[in-house]
PDB file of C-alpha atoms in Angstrom:
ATOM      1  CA  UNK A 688     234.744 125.254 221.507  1.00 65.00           C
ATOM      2  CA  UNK A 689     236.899 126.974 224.551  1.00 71.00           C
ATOM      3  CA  UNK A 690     235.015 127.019 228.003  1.00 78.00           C
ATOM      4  CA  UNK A 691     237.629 129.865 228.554  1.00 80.00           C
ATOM      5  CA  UNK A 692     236.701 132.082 225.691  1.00 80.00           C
ATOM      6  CA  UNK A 693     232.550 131.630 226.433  1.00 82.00           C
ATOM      7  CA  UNK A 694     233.416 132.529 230.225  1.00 82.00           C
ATOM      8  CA  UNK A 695     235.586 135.834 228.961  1.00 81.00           C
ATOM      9  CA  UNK A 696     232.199 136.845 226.752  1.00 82.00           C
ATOM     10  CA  UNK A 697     229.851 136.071 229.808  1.00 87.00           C
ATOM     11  CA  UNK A 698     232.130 138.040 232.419  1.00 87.00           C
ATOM     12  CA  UNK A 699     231.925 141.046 229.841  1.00 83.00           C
ATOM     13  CA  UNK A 700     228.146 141.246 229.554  1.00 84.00           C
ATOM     14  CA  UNK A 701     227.936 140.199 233.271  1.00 87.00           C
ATOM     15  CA  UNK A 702     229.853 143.217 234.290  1.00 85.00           C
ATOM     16  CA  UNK A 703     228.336 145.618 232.274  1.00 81.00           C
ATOM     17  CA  UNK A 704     224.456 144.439 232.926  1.00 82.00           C
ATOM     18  CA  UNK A 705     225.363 144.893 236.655  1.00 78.00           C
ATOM     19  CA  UNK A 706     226.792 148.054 236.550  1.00 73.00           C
ATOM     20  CA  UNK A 707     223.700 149.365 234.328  1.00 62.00           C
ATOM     21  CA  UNK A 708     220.834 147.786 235.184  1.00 69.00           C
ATOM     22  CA  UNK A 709     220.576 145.567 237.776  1.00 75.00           C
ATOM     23  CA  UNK A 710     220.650 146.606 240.960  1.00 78.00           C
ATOM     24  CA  UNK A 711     218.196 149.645 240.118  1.00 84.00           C
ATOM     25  CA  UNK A 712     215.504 146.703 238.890  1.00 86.00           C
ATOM     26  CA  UNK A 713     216.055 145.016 242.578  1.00 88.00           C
ATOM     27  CA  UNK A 714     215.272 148.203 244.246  1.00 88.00           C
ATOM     28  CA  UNK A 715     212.793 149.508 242.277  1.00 90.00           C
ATOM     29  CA  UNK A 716     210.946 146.343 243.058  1.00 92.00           C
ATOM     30  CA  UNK A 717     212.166 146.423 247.140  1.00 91.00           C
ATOM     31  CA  UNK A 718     210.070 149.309 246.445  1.00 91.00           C
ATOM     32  CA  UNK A 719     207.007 148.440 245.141  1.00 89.00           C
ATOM     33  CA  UNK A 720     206.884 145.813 247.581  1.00 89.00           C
ATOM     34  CA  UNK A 721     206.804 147.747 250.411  1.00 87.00           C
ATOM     35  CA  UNK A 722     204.101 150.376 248.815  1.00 86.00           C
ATOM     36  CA  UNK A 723     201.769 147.325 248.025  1.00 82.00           C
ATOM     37  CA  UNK A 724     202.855 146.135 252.479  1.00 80.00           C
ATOM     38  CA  UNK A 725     201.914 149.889 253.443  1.00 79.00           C
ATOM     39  CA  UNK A 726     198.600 150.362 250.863  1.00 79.00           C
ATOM     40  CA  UNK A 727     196.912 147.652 249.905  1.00 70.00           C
ATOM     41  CA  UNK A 728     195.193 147.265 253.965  1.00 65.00           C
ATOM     42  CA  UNK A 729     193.373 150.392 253.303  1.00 61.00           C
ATOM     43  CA  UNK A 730     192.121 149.283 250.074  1.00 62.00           C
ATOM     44  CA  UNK A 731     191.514 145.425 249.720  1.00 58.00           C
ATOM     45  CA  UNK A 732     189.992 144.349 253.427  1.00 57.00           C
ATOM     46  CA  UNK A 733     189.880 140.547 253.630  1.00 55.00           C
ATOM     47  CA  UNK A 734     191.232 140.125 250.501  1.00 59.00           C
ATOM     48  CA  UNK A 735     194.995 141.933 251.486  1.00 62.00           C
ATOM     49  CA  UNK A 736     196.622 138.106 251.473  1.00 65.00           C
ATOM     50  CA  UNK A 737     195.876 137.254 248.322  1.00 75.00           C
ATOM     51  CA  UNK A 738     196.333 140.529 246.220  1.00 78.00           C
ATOM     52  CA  UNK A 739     199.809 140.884 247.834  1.00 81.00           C
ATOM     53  CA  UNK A 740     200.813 137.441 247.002  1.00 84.00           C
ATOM     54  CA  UNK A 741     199.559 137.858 243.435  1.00 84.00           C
ATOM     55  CA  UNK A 742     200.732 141.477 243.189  1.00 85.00           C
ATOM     56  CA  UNK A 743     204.595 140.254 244.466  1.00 87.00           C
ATOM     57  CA  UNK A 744     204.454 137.408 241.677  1.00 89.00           C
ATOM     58  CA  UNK A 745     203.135 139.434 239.041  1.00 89.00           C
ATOM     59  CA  UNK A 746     205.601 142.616 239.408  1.00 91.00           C
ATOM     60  CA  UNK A 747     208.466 139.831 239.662  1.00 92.00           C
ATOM     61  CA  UNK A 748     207.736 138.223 236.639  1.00 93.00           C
ATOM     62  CA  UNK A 749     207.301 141.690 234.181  1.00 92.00           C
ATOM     63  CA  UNK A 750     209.918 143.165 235.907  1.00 92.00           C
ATOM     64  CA  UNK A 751     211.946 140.265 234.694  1.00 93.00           C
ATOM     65  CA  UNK A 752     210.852 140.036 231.295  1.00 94.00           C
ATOM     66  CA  UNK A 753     211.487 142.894 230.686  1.00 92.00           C
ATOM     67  CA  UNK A 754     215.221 143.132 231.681  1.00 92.00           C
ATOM     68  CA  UNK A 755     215.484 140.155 229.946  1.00 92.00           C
ATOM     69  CA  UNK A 756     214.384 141.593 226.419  1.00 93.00           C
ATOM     70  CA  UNK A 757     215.623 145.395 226.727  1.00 90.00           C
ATOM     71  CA  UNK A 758     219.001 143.854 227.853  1.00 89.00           C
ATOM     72  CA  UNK A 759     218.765 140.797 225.125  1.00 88.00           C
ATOM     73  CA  UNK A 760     218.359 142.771 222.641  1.00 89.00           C
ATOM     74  CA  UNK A 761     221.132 145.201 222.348  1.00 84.00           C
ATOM     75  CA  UNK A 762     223.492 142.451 223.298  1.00 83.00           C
ATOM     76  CA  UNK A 763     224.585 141.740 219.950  1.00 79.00           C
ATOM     77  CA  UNK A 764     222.408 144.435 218.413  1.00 74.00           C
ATOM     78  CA  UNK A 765     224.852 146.953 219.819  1.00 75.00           C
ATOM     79  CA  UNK A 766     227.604 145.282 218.684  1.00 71.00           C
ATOM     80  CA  UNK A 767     226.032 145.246 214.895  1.00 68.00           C
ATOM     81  CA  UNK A 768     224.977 148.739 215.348  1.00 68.00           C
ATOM     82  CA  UNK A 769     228.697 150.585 216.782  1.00 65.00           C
ATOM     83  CA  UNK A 770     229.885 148.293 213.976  1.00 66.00           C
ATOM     84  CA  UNK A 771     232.624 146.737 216.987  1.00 63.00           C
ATOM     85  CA  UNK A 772     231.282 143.544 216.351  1.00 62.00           C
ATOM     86  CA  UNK A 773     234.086 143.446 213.365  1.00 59.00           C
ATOM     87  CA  UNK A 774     236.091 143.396 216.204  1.00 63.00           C
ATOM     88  CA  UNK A 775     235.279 140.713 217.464  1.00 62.00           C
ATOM     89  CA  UNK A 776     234.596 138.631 214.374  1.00 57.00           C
ATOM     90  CA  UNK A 777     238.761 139.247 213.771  1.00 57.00           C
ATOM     91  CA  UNK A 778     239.229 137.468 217.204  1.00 64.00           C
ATOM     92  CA  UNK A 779     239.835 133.879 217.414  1.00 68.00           C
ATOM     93  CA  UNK A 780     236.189 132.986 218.677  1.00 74.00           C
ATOM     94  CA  UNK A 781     233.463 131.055 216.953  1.00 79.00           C
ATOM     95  CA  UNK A 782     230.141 132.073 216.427  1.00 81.00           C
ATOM     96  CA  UNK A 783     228.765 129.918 219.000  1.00 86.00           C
ATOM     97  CA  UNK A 784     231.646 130.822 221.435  1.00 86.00           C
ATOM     98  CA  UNK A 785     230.121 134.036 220.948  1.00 86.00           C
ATOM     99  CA  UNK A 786     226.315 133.957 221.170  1.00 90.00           C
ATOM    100  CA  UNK A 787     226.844 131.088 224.571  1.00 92.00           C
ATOM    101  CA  UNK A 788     228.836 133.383 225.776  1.00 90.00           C
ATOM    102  CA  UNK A 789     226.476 136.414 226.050  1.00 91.00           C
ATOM    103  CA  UNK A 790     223.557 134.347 226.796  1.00 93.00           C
ATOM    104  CA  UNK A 791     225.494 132.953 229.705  1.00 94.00           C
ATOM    105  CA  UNK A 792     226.162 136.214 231.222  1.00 92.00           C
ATOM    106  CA  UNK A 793     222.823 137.634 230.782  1.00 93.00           C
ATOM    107  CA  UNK A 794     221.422 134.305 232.650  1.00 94.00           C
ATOM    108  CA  UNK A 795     223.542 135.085 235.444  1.00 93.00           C
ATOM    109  CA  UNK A 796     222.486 138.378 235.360  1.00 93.00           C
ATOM    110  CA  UNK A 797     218.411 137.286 235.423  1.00 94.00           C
ATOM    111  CA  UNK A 798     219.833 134.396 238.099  1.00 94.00           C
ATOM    112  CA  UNK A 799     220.621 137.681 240.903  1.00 93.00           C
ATOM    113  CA  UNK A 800     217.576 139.673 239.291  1.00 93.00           C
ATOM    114  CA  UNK A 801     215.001 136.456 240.584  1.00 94.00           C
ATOM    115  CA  UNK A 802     217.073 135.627 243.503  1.00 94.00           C
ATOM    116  CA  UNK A 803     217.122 139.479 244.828  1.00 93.00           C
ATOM    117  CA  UNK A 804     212.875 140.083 244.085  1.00 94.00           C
ATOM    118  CA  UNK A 805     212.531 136.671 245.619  1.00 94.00           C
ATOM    119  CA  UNK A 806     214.408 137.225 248.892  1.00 94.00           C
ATOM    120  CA  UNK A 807     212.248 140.706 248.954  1.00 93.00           C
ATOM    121  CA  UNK A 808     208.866 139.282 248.220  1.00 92.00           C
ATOM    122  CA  UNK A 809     209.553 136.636 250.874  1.00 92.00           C
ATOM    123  CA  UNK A 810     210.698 139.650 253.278  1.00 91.00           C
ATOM    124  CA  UNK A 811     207.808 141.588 252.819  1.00 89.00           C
ATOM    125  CA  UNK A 812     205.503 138.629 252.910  1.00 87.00           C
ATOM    126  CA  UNK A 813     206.752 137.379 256.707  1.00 86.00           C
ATOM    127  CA  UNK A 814     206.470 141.434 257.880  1.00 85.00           C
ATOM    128  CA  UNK A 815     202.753 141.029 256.681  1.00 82.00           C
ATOM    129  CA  UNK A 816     202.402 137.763 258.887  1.00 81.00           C
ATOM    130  CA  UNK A 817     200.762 135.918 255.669  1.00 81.00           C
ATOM    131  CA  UNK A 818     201.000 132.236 255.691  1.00 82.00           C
ATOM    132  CA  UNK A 819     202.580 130.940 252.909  1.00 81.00           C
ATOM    133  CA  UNK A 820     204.237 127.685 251.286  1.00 85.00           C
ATOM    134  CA  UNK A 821     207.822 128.055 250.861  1.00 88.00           C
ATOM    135  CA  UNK A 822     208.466 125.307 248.159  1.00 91.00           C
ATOM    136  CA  UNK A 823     206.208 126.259 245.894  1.00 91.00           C
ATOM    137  CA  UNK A 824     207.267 129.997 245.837  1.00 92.00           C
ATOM    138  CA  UNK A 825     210.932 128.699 245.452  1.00 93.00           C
ATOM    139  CA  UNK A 826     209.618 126.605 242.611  1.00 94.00           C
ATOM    140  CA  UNK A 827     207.741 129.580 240.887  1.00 93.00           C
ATOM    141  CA  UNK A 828     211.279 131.460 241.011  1.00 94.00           C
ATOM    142  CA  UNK A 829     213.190 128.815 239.548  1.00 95.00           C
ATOM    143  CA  UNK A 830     210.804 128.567 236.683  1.00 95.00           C
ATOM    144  CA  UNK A 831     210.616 131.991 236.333  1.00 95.00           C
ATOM    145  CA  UNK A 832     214.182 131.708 235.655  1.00 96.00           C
ATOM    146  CA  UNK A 833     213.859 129.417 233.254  1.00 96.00           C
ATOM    147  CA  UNK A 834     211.178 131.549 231.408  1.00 96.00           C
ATOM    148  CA  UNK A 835     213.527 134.639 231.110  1.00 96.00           C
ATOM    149  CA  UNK A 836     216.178 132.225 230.103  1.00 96.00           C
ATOM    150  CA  UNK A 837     214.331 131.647 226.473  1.00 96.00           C
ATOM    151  CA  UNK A 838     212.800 134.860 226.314  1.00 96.00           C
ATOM    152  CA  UNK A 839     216.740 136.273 226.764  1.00 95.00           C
ATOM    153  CA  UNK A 840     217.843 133.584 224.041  1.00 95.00           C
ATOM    154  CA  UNK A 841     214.557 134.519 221.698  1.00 94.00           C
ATOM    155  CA  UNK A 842     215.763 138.423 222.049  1.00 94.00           C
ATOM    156  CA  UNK A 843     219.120 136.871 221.229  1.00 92.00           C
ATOM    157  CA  UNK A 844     217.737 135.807 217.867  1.00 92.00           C
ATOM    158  CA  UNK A 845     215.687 138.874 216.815  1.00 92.00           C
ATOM    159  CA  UNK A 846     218.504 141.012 217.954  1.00 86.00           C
ATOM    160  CA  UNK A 847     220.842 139.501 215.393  1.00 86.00           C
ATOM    161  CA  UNK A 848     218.869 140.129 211.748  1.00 83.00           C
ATOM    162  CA  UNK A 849     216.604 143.241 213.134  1.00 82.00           C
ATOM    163  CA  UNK A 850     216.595 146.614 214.528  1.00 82.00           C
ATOM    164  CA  UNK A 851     216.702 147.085 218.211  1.00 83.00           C
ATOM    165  CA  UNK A 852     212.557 148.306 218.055  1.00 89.00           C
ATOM    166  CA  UNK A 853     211.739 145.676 216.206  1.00 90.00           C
ATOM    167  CA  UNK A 854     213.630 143.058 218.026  1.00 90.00           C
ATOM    168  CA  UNK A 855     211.663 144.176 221.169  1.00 91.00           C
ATOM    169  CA  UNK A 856     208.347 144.484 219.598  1.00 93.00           C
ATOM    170  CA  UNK A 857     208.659 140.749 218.320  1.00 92.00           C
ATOM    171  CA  UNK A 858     210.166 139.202 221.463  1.00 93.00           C
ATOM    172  CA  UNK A 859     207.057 141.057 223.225  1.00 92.00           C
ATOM    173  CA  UNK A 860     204.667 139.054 220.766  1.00 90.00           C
ATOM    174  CA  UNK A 861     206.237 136.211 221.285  1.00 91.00           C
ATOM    175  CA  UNK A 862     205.690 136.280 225.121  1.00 92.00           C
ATOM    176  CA  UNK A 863     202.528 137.073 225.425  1.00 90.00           C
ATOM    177  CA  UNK A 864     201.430 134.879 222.406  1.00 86.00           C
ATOM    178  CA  UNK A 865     203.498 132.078 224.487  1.00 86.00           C
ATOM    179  CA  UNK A 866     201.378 132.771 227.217  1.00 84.00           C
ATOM    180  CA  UNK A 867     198.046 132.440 225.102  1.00 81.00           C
ATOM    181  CA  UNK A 868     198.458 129.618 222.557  1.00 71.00           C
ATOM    182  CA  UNK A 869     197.519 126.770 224.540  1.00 67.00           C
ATOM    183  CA  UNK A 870     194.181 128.910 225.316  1.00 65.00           C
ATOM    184  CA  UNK A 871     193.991 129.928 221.806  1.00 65.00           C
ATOM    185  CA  UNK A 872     194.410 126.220 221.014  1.00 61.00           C
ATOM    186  CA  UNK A 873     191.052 125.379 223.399  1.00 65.00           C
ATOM    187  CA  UNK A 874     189.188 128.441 221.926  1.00 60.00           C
ATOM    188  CA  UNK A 875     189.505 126.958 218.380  1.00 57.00           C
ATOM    189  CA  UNK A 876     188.567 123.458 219.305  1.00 62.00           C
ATOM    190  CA  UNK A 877     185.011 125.416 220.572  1.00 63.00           C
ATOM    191  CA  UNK A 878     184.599 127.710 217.851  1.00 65.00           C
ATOM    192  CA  UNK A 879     184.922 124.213 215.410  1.00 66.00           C
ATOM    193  CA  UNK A 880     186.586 126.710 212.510  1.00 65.00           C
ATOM    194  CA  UNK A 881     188.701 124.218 210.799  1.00 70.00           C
ATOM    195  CA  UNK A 882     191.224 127.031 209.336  1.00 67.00           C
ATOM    196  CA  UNK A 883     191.415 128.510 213.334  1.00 61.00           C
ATOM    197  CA  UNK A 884     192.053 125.151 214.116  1.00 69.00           C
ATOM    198  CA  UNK A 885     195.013 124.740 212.127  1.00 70.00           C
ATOM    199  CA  UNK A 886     196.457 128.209 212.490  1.00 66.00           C
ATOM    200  CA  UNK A 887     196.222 127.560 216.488  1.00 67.00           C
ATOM    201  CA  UNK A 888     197.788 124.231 216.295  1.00 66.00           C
ATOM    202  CA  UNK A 889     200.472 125.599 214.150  1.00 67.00           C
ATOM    203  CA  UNK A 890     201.586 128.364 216.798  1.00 66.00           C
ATOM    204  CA  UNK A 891     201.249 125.806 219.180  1.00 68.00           C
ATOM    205  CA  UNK A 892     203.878 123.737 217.926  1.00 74.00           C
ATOM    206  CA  UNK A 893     205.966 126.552 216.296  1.00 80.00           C
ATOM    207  CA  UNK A 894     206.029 129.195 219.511  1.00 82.00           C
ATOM    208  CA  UNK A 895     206.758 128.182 223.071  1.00 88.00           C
ATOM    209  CA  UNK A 896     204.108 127.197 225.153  1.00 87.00           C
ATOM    210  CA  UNK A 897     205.151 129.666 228.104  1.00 90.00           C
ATOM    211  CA  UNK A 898     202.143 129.128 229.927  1.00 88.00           C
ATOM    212  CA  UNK A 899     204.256 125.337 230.619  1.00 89.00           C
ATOM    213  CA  UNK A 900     206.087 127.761 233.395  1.00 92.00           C
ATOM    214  CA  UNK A 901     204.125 129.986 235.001  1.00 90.00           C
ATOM    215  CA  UNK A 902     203.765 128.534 238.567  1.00 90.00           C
ATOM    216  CA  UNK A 903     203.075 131.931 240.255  1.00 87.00           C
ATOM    217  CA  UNK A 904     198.850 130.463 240.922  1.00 86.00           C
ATOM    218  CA  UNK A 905     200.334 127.638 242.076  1.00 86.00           C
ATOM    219  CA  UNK A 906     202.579 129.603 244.615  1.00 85.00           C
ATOM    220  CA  UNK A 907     200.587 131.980 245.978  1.00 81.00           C
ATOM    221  CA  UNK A 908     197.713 128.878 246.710  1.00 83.00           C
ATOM    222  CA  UNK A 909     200.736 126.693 248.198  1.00 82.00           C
ATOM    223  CA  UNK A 910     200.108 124.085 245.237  1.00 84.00           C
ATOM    224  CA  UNK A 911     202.842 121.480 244.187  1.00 87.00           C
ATOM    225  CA  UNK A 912     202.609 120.610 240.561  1.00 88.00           C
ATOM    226  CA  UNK A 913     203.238 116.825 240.073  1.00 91.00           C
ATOM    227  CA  UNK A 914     206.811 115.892 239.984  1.00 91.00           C
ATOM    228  CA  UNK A 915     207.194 114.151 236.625  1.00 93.00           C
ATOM    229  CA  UNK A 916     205.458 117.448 235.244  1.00 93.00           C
ATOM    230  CA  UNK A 917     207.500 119.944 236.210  1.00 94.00           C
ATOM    231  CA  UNK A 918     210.985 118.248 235.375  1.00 95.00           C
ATOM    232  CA  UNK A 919     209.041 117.447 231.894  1.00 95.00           C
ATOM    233  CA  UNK A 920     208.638 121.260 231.455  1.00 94.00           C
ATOM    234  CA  UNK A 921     211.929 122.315 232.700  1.00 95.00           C
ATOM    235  CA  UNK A 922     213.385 120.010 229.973  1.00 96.00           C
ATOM    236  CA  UNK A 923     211.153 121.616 227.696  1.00 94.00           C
ATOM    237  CA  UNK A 924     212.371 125.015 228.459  1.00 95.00           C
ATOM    238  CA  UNK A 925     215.990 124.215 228.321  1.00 96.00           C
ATOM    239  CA  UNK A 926     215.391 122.128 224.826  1.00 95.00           C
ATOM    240  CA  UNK A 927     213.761 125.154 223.342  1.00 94.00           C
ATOM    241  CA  UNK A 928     216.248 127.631 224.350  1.00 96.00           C
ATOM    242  CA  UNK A 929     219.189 125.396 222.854  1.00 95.00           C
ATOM    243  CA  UNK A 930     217.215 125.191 219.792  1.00 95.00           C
ATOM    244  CA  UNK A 931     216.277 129.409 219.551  1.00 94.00           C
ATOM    245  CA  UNK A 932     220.336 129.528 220.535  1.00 94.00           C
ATOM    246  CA  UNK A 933     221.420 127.223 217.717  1.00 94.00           C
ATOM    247  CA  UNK A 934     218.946 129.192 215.380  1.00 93.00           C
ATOM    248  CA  UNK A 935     221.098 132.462 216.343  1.00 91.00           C
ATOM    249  CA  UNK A 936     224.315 131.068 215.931  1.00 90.00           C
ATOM    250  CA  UNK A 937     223.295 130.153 212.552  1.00 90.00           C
ATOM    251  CA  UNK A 938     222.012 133.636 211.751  1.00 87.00           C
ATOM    252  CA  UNK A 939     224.763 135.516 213.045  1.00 84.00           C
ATOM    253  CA  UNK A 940     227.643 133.413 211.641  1.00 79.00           C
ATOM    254  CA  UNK A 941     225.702 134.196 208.415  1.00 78.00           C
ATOM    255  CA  UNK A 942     225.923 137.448 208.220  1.00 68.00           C
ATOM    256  CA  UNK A 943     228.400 139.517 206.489  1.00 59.00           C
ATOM    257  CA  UNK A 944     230.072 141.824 208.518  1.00 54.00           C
TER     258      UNK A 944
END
């Protein structure tokens, strides 16, 4: 495996990501941001604080998720698709040369997409004088990061043996059922339905448990999760998007071109 040829891949989608995307993402949140700074006074009293907090998080993190599975996507998708992907199979690069190399650049990418909507939601945050914990918002970011990270690796893997639509239609169910298994899991234990039970437990294991990295109540309340926790769920992010990219490898050197 060449660090050289991954790094040529990632510089490629890198590039063209930024010159698409990007930057329009970072403003159109700058944007919203400063709306929600100008608005929400007239409309949420007391409660301004809070709702701008929560509404800077929450904008962050779909605004991120989906860059991360529009873009993901048609990374390999589009190769497939223009058929130049038999270009590249001619090349002297393996298959997981290949798929690192894209999900590299596209992390980078998401990397300057949470580092830009953090520096604004911080901006906007000390023009509205609210109090807040810094550590903890850093902290939310980071895992953020990590979040889009396997979503970009699980649109990666859909991308590869589907359509573009359908790629992003199952990536999309995979997030937000990633956000509600380990409720779903809770739910069943109440309801006492044996075969709920075992269909909730099976998800559980099977699908990421996404809810493992969303810190954005613990940021906007200040909190600091315990340490041992959060480096046990940042090694559970990393672990399942090294498996997801192993699974796409394996697709995609599959496939006959």
């Amino acid at each position: 495996m060449s660090l050289i040829r991954i790094w040529a891949v990632a510089s490629n989608v890198f590039r063209e990501v930024m010159r698409e995307r990007i930057f329009l993402t970072i403003g159109f949140y700058a944007i919203l941001m400063l709306a929600a700074w100008q608005l929400l006074p007239a409309i949420s009293g007391a409660a301004q604080d809070k709702i701008l907090t929560d509404f800077g998080t929450a904008s962050s993190s779909l605004l991120g998720v989906v860059i991360a599975i529009f873009v993901g996507t048609n990374l390999i998708n589009k190769e497939i698709e223009k058929r130049t992907v038999f270009t590249i199979v001619t090349k002297p690069i393996s298959s997981i040369e290949f798929i690192l190399g894209k999900h590299l650049g596209l992390s980078a990418v998401l990397a300057i997409l949470v580092a830009g909507m953090t520096a604004i939601y911080l901006f906007v945050l000390s023009l509205s004088q609210i109090n807040y914990q810094l550590v903890p918002l850093l902290l939310s970011s980071l895992f953020l990061f990590l979040e889009l990270c396997l979503i970009a690796a699980a649109s990666l893997l859909f991308g590869v043996f589907t359509s573009s639509i359908l790629a992003i239609l199952l990536t999309f169910s995979l997030y937000i059922v990633g956000h509600l298994s380990e409720g779903m899991v809770k739910l069943a234990g109440v309801t006492k339905n044996p075969g709920f039970q075992q269909l909730t437990d099976n998800l559980y294991l099977i699908l990421p448990d996404l809810s493992r990295l969303d810190l954005k109540n613990d940021a906007v309340y200040g909190v600091l999760p315990p340490t041992d926790m959060l480096f046990v769920n940042a090694g559970y992010a990393l672990v399942y998007t090294a498996a997801l990219l192993i699974a796409t490898t394996v697709i995609f050197s599959r496939r006959q071109f």
